[in-house]
Coordinates of C-alpha atoms in Angstrom, one line a residue:
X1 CA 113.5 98.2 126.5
X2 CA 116.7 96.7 124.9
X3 CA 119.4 98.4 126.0
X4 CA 122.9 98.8 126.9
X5 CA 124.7 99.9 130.1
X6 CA 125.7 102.8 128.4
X7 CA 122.3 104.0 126.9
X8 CA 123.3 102.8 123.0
X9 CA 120.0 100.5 121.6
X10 CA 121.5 97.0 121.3
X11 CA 121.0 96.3 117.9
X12 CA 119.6 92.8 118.5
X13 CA 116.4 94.2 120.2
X14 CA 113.2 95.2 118.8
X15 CA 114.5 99.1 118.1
X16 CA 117.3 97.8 115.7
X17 CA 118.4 99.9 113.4
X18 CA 120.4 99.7 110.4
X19 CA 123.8 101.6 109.5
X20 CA 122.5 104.6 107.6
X21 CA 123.2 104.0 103.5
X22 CA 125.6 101.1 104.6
X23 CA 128.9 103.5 105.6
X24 CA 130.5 103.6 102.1
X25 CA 134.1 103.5 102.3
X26 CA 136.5 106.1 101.0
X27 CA 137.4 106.3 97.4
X28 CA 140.0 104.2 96.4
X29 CA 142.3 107.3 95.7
X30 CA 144.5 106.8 98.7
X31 CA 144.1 108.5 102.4
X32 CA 145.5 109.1 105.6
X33 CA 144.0 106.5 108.2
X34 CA 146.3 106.8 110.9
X35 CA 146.1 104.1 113.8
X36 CA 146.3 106.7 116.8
X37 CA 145.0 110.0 116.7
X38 CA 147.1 113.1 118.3
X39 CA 146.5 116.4 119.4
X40 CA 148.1 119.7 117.7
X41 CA 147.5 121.9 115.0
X42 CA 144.5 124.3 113.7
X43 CA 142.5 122.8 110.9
X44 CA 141.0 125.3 108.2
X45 CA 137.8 123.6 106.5
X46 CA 136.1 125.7 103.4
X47 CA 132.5 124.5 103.8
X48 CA 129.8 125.2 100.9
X49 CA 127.7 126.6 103.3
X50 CA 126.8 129.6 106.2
X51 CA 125.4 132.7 104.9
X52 CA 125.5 136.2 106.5
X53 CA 121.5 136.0 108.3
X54 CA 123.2 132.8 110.2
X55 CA 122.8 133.6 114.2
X56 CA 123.7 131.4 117.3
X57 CA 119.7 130.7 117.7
X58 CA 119.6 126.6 117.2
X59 CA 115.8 127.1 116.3
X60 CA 116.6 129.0 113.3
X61 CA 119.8 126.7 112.0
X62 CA 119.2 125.6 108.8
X63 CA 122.6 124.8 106.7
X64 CA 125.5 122.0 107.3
X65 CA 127.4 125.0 108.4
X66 CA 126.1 125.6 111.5
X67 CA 125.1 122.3 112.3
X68 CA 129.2 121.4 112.2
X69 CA 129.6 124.3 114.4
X70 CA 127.0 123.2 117.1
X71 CA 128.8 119.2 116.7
X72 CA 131.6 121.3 118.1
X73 CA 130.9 123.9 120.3
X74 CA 127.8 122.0 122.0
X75 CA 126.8 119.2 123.8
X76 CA 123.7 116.9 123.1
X77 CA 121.7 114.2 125.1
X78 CA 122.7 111.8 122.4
X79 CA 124.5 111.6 119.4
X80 CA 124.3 109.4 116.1
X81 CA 127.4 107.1 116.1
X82 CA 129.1 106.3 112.9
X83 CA 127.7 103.1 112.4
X84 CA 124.2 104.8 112.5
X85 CA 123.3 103.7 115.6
X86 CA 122.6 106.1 118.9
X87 CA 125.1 106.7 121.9
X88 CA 125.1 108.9 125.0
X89 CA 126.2 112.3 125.3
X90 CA 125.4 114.2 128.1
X91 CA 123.2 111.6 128.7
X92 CA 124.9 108.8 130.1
X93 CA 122.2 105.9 130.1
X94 CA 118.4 106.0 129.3
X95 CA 115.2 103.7 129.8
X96 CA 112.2 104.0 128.6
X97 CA 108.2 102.4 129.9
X98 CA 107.1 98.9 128.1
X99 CA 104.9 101.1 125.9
X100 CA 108.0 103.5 125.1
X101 CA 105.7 106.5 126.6
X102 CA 107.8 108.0 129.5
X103 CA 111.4 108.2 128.8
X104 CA 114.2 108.7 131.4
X105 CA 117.6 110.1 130.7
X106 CA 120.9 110.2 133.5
X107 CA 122.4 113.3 132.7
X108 CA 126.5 113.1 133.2
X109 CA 127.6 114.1 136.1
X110 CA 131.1 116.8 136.2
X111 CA 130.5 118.8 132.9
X112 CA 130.7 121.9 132.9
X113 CA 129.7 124.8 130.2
X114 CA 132.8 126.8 128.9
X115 CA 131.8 129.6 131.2
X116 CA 132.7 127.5 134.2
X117 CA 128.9 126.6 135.3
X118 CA 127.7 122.9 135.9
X119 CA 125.5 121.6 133.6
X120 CA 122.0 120.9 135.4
X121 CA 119.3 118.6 134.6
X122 CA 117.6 121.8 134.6
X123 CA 119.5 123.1 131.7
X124 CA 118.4 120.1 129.7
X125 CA 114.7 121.1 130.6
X126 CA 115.2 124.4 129.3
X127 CA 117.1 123.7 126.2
X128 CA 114.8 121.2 125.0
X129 CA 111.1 123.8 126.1
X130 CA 113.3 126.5 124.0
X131 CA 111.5 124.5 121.2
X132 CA 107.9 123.5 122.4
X133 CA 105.1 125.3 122.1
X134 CA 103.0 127.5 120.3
X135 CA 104.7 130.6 121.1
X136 CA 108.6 129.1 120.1
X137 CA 109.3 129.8 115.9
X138 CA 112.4 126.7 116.3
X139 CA 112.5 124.3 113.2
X140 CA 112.5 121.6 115.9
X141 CA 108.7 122.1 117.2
X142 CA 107.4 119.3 115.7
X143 CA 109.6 116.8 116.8
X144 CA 109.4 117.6 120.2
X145 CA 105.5 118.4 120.1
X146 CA 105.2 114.7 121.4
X147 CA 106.4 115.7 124.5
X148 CA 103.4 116.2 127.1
X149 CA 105.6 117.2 130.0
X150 CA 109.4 116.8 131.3
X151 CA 110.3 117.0 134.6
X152 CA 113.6 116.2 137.0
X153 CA 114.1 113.6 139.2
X154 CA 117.8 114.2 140.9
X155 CA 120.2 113.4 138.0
X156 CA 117.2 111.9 135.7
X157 CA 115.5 114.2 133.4
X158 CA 112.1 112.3 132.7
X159 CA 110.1 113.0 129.0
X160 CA 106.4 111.9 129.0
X161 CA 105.3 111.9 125.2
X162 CA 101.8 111.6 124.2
X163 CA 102.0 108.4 122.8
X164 CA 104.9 105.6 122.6
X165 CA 108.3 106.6 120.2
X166 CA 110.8 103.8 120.0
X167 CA 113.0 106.4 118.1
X168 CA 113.2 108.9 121.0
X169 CA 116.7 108.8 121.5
X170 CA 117.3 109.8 118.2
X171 CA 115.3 112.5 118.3
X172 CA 117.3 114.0 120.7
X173 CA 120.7 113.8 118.7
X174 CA 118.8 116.8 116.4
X175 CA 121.4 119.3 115.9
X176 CA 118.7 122.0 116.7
X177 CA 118.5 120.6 120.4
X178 CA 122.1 121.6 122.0
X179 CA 121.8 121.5 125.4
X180 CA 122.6 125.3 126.6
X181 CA 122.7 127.5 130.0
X182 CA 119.1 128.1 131.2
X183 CA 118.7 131.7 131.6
X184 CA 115.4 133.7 132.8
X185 CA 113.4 131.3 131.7
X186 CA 114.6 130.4 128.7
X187 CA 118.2 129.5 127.4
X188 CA 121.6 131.8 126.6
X189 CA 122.2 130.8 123.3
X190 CA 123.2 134.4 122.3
X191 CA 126.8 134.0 124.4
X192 CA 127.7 131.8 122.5
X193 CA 128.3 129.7 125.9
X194 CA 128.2 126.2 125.3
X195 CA 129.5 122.7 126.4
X196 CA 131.0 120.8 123.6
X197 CA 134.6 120.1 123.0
X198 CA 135.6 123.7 121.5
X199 CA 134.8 127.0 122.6
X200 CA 133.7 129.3 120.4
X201 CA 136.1 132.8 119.8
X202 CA 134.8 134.6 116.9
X203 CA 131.6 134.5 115.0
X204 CA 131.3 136.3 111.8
X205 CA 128.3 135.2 109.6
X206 CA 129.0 133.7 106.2
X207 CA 132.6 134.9 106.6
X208 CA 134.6 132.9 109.4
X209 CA 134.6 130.4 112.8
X210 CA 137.5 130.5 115.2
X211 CA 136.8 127.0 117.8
X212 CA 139.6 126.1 120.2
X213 CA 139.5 122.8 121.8
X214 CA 138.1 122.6 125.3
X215 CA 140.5 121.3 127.6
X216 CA 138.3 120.7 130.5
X217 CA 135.9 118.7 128.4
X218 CA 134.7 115.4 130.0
X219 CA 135.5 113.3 127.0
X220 CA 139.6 112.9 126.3
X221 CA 139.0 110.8 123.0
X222 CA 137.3 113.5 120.8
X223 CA 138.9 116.7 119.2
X224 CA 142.5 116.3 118.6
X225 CA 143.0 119.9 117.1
X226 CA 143.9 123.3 118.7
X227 CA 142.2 125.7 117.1
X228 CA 139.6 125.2 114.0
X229 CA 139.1 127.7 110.9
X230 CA 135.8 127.3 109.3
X231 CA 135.0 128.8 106.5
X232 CA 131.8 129.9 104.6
X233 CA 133.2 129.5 100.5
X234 CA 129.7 129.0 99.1
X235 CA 131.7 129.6 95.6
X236 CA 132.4 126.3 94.5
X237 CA 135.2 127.3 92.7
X238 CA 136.5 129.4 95.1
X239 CA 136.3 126.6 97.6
X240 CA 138.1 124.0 95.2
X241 CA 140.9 126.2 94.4
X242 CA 141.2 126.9 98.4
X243 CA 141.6 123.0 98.4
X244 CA 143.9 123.0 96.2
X245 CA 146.2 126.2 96.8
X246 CA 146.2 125.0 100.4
X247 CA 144.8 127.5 101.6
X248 CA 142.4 124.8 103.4
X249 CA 142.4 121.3 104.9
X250 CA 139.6 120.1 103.8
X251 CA 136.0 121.2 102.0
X252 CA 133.1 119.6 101.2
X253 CA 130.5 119.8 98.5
X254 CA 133.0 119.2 95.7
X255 CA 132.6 119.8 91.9
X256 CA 132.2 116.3 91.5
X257 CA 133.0 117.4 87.2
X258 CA 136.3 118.1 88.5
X259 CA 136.9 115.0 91.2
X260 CA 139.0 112.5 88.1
X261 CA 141.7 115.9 88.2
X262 CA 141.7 116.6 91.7
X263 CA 141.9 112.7 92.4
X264 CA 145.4 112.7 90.5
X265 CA 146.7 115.3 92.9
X266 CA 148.9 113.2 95.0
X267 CA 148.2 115.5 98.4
X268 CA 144.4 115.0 98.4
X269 CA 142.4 112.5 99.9
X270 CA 138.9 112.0 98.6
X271 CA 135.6 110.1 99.9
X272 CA 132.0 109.5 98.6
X273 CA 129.6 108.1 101.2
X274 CA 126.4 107.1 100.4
X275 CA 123.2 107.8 102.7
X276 CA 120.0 110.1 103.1
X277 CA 121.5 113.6 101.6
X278 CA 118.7 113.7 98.8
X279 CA 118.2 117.0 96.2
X280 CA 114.9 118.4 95.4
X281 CA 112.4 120.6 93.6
X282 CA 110.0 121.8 96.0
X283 CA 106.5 123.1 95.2
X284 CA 104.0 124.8 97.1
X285 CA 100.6 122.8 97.7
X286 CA 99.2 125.4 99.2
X287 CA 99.1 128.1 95.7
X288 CA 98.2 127.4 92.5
X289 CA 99.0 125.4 90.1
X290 CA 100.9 123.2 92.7
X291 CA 97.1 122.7 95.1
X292 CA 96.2 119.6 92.4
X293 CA 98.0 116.9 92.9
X294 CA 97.3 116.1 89.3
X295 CA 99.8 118.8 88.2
X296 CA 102.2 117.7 90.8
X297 CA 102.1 114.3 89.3
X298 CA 103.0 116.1 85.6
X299 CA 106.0 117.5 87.4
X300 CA 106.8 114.4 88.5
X301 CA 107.3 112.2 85.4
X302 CA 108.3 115.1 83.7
X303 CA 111.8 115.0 85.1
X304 CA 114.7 112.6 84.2
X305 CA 115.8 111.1 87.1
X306 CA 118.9 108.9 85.5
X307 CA 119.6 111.8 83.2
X308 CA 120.3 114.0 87.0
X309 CA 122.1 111.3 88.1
X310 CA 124.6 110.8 85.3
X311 CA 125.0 114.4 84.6
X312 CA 124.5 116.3 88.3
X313 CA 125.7 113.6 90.2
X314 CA 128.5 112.2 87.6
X315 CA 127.2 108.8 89.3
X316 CA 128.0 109.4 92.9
X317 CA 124.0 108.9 93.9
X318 CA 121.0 107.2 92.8
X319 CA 117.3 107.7 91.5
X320 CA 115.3 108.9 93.7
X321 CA 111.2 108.4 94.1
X322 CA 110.2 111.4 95.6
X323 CA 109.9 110.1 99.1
X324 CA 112.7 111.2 101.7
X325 CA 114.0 107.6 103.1
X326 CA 117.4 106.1 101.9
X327 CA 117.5 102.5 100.3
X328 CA 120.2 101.6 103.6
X329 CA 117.6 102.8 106.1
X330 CA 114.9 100.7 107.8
X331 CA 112.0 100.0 106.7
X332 CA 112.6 101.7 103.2
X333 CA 109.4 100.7 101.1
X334 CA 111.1 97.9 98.5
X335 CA 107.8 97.6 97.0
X336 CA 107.2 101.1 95.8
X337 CA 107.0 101.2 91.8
X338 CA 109.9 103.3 91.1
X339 CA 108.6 106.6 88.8
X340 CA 110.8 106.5 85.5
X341 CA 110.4 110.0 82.4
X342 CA 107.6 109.9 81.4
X343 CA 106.2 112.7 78.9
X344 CA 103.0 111.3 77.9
X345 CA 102.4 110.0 81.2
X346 CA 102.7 113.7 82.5
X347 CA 100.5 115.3 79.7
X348 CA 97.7 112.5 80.8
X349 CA 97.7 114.1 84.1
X350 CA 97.7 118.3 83.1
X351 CA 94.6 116.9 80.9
X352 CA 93.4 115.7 84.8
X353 CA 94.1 118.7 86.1
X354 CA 92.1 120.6 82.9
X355 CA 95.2 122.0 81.1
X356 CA 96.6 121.3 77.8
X357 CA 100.2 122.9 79.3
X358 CA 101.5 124.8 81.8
X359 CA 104.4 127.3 82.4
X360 CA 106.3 127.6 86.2
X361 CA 109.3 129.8 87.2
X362 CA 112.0 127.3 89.1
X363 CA 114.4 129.2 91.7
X364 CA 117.8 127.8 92.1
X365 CA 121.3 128.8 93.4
X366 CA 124.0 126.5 94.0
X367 CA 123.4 127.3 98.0
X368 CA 120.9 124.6 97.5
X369 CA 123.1 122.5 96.0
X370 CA 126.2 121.9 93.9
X371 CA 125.0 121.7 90.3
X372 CA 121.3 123.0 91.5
X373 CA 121.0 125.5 88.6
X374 CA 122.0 123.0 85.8
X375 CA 119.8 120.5 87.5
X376 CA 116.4 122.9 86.8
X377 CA 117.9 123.5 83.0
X378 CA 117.8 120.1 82.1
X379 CA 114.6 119.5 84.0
X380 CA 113.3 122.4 81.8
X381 CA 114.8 120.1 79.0
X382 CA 113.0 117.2 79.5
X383 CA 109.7 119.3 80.6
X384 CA 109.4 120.2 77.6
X385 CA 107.9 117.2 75.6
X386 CA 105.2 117.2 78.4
X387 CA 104.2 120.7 77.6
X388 CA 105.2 121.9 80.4
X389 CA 107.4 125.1 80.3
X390 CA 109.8 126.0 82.8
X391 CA 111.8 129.3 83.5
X392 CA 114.9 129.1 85.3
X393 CA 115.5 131.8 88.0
X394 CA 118.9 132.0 88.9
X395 CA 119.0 132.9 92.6
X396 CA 121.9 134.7 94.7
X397 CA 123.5 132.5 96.6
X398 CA 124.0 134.4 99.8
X399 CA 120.5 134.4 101.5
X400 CA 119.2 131.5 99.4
X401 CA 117.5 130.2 102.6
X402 CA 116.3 133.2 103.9
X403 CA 115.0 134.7 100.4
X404 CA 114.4 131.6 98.3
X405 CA 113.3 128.5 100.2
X406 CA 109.7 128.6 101.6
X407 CA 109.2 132.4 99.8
X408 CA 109.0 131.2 96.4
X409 CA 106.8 128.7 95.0
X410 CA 109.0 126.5 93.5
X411 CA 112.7 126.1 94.4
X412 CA 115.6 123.7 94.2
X413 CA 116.7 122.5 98.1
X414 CA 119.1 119.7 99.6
X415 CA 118.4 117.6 102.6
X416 CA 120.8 115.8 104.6
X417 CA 117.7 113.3 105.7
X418 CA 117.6 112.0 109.2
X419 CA 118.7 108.7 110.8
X420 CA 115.6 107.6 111.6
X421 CA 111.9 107.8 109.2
X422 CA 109.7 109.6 111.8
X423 CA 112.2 112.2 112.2
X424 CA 112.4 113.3 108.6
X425 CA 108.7 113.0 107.9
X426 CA 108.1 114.9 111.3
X427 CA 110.1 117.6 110.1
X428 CA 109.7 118.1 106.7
X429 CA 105.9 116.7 106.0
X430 CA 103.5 116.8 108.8
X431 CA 101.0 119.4 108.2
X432 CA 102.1 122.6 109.5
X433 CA 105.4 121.6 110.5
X434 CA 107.7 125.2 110.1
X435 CA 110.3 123.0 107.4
X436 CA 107.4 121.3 105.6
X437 CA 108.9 123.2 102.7
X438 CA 106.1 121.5 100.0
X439 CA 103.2 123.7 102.4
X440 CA 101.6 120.0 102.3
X441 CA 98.8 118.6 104.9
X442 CA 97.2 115.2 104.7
X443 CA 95.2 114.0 107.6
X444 CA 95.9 110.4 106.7
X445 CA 99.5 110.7 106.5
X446 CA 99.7 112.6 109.6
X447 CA 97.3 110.1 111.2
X448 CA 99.4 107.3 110.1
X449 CA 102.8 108.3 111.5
X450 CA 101.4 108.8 114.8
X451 CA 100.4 105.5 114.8
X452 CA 103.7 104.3 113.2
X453 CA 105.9 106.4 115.6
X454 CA 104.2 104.4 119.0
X455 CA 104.3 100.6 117.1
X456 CA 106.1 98.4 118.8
X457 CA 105.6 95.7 116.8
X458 CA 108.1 95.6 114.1
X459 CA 105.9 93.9 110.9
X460 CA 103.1 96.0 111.8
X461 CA 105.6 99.3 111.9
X462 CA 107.5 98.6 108.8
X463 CA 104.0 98.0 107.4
X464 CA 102.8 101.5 108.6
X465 CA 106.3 103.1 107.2
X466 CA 105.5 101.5 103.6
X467 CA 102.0 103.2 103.3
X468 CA 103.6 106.1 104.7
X469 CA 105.8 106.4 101.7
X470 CA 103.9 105.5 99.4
X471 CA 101.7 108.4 100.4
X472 CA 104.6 110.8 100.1
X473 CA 105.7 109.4 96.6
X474 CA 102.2 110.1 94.8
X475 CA 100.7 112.9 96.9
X476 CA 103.3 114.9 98.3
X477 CA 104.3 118.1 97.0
X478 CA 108.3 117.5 96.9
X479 CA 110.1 116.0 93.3
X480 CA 113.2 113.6 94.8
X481 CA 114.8 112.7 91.7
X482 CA 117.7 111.7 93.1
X483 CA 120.2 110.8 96.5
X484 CA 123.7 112.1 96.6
X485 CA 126.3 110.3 97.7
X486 CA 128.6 113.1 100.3
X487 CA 131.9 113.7 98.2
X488 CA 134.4 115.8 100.3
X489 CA 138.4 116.0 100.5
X490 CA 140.7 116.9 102.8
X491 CA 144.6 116.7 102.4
X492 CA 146.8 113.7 103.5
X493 CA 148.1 115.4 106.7
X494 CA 144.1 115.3 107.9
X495 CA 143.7 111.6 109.6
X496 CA 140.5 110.2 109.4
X497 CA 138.7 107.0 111.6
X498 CA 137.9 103.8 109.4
X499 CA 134.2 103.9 110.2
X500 CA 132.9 107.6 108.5
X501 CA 129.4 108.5 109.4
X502 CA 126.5 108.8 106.6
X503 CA 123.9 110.7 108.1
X504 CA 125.5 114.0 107.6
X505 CA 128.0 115.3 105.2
X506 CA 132.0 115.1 106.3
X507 CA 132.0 112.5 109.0
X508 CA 127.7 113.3 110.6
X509 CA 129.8 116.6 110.6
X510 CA 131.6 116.0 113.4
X511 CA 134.7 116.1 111.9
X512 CA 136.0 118.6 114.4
X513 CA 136.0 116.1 116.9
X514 CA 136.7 112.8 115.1
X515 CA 139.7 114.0 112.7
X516 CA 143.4 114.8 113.9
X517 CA 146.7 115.5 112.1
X518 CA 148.7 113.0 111.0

């Protein structure tokens, strides 16, 4: 196994990985890039997301909300570094067998949770069963279901999988996976207790976040603030004129129709970077009409990718090809014929599927994403001239994902990807997996990416990864017409580092810890 002294893959060995999306750099609109970060201050950040059925269960988290709350308030075994790579956490080092079956991770030694207790390589074994099973409902089940056993050894917590995973460590940076205080048999997660470098104060569900920094942390080079405000201001407008009135420090999720006038305001700092966030129209295999493939296809060419692009995205993205995996990630199929409008190739296949034309009902909100609900009306534009006749259902935002996504049969949704291909397809496509939002199972696709995920050789894995994706484009039951770049602002005062993370939305959300006051 290539590795480091510190646990980080060398990016010379044979599990290389590539930045995620390239790190874009920041708009040219100026910014505050200060050389040495300092502590001081509370930061208030209006985030387009959180809703009032949000809960302190990590199985359950499902919005960039609480994913920037858990970068904060908890610790992980490993975290994904802005350059896209993986670093230790509260693990300090890892190694892994020649066949990348039986992984073992040092846990760090003198950190403590915010109650005051040690954290144990027992607490890791906890935190991370919380999620296996057949009994546990967590979002996360699938990626650890490759785990056959874990057991302790001193300050080594050892993971034997059921076949080889080069991407292991990554799998473990999941926000779902927080390492929390083991508790009669099972983890405290509803303290609130945690180990990360702010400790939570108040919790109020879709409404508000108080943090304050940590200061018996074991890291002094992360979270330069106070105190933190977070925000739920799922109203884009509201959350724009917050930026603006001052009222905030930063938001993300801008009106990108309104980014040329906020970019003149001299206070503001603006960024667009590019990686896996993609936006989609999800349909349910597993009802009619969406069970043939043949209409799913129809859907498919009946939607105007560049038309999403230019008038969604106002150019900050690209086309997508209804597959989940980012042009800047490895092994991202360069051979896949990219599917382009196509009415009369979409009637062809409704007369496959027996139908002359068909009528759908499309839920959207902007919960799912910003611009969601003008996205469906102009697919329901361009539908048209395939025969196909959508209704646009205009969903509440509050409870979008509780309500909307998975309950009905055909809904608008974001993703923010994953850094690594078998985590996003473990998650979101394998055949009973709880997020496999398209209700989708094929036994060749979840054959192949068992095989994929133990390949260690790297022509015959990027081989694997192809078919994979190819499988996905013309089978799967999720429309990817396009990848948005993340466009978020903060003020001047708000120092930010040079390198900014892509695989989540402001800074891999960890801005709480990587941003300080100028």
């Amino acid at each position: 196994m290539s590795l480091t002294t510190n646990g980080r893959f060398d990016r010379r060995g044979f599990l290389k990985t590539t930045a995620l999306g390239a790190v874009a750099a920041a708009l040219p609109f100026g910014g505050a890039m200060a050389a040495t970060p300092k502590k001081g201050g509370n930061i208030r950040v209006g985030k387009g997301h959180g809703q009032t059925t949000d809960t302190l269960n990590p199985g359950v988290w499902d919005n960039g909300y609480v994913i920037a709350l858990t970068f904060a308030k908890d610790g992980h075994l490993t975290e994904v570094l802005a350059d896209g790579s993986v670093g230790p956490e509260l693990a300090e080092s890892w190694e892994a067998s020649p066949d990348a079956k039986v992984w073992r991770f040092k846990i760090r030694s003198g950190v403590t949770f915010h109650s005051g207790k040690d954290v144990t390589p027992d607490d890791v074994v906890a935190s991370i069963n919380f999620h296996r099973g057949e009994e546990s409902a967590s979002a996360a089940t699938p990626i650890v279901a490759p785990i056959q056993d874990i057991t302790v050894e001193g300050d080594t917590v050892v993971f034997t999988l059921d076949g080889g995973n080069a991407d292991f460590p990554f799998i473990l940076s999941d926000y779902h996976l927080p390492i929390l205080p083991a508790a009669e048999g099972s983890i405290d997660w509803k303290s609130g207790d945690g180990c990360g470098s702010y400790k939570l104060k108040s919790f109020k569900p879709g409404i508000t976040t108080i943090l304050e920094r940590n200061e018996n942390h074991w890291r002094d080079d992360v979270a330069w603030f106070d105190t933190i405000e977070m925000l739920s201001l799922t109203d884009q407008n509201a959350r724009t004129t917050a930026l603006v009135s001052g009222d905030v420090d930063a938001v993300d999720k801008l009106d990108l129709k309104t980014i040329g006038l906020l970019a003149r305001n001299p206070d503001l700092d603006i960024s667009s970077i590019a990686g896996t966030q993609h936006y989609t129209f999800a349909m349910s295999a597993n009802q009619a009409p969406y069970d043939d493939n043949n209409v799913r296809l129809a859907m498919k060419y009946a939607i105007n990718r560049e038309e999403l692009v230019e008038k969604i995205l106002f150019g900050y993205g690209s086309v997508g090809n209804d597959m989940p995996i980012g042009s800047g990630q490895q092994y991202y199929n360069t051979e896949l014929e990219q599917k382009t409008y196509d009415p009369d190739k979409a009637k062809f296949h409704l007369k496959e599927a027996g139908l002359d034309s068909l009528e759908v009902s499309l839920s959207a909100s902007d919960a799912a994403f910003a611009g969601a609900v003008d996205a469906a009306t102009l697919y329901q534009n361009s539908a048209k001239d395939a025969g196909i006749n959508i209704k646009v259902v205009r969903e509440p935002n509050d409870g979008y994902w509780s309500d909307v996504w998975m309950k009905k049969p055909f809904s608008a949704v974001y993703w923010g990807g994953r850094p690594v291909q078998d985590q996003m397809f473990s998650t979101a496509y394998t055949c009973g997996a709880d997020w496999n939002d398209g209700f989708w199972c094929n036994e060749k696709f979840d054959t192949l990416l068992t095989e994929a995920r133990a390949e260690l050789d790297e022509a015959k894995r990027k081989q694997q990864y192809f078919e994979l994706q190819e499988i996905v484009s013309t089978q799967g039951a999720i429309i990817i017409p396009m990848f948005a770049n993340y466009v978020f602002a903060a003020t001047k005062k708000i120092g930010k580092p040079e390198a900014v993370a892509s695989n989540w939305d402001m800074d891999g959300e960890r801005w709480a810890e990587r941003w300080w006051f100028v």
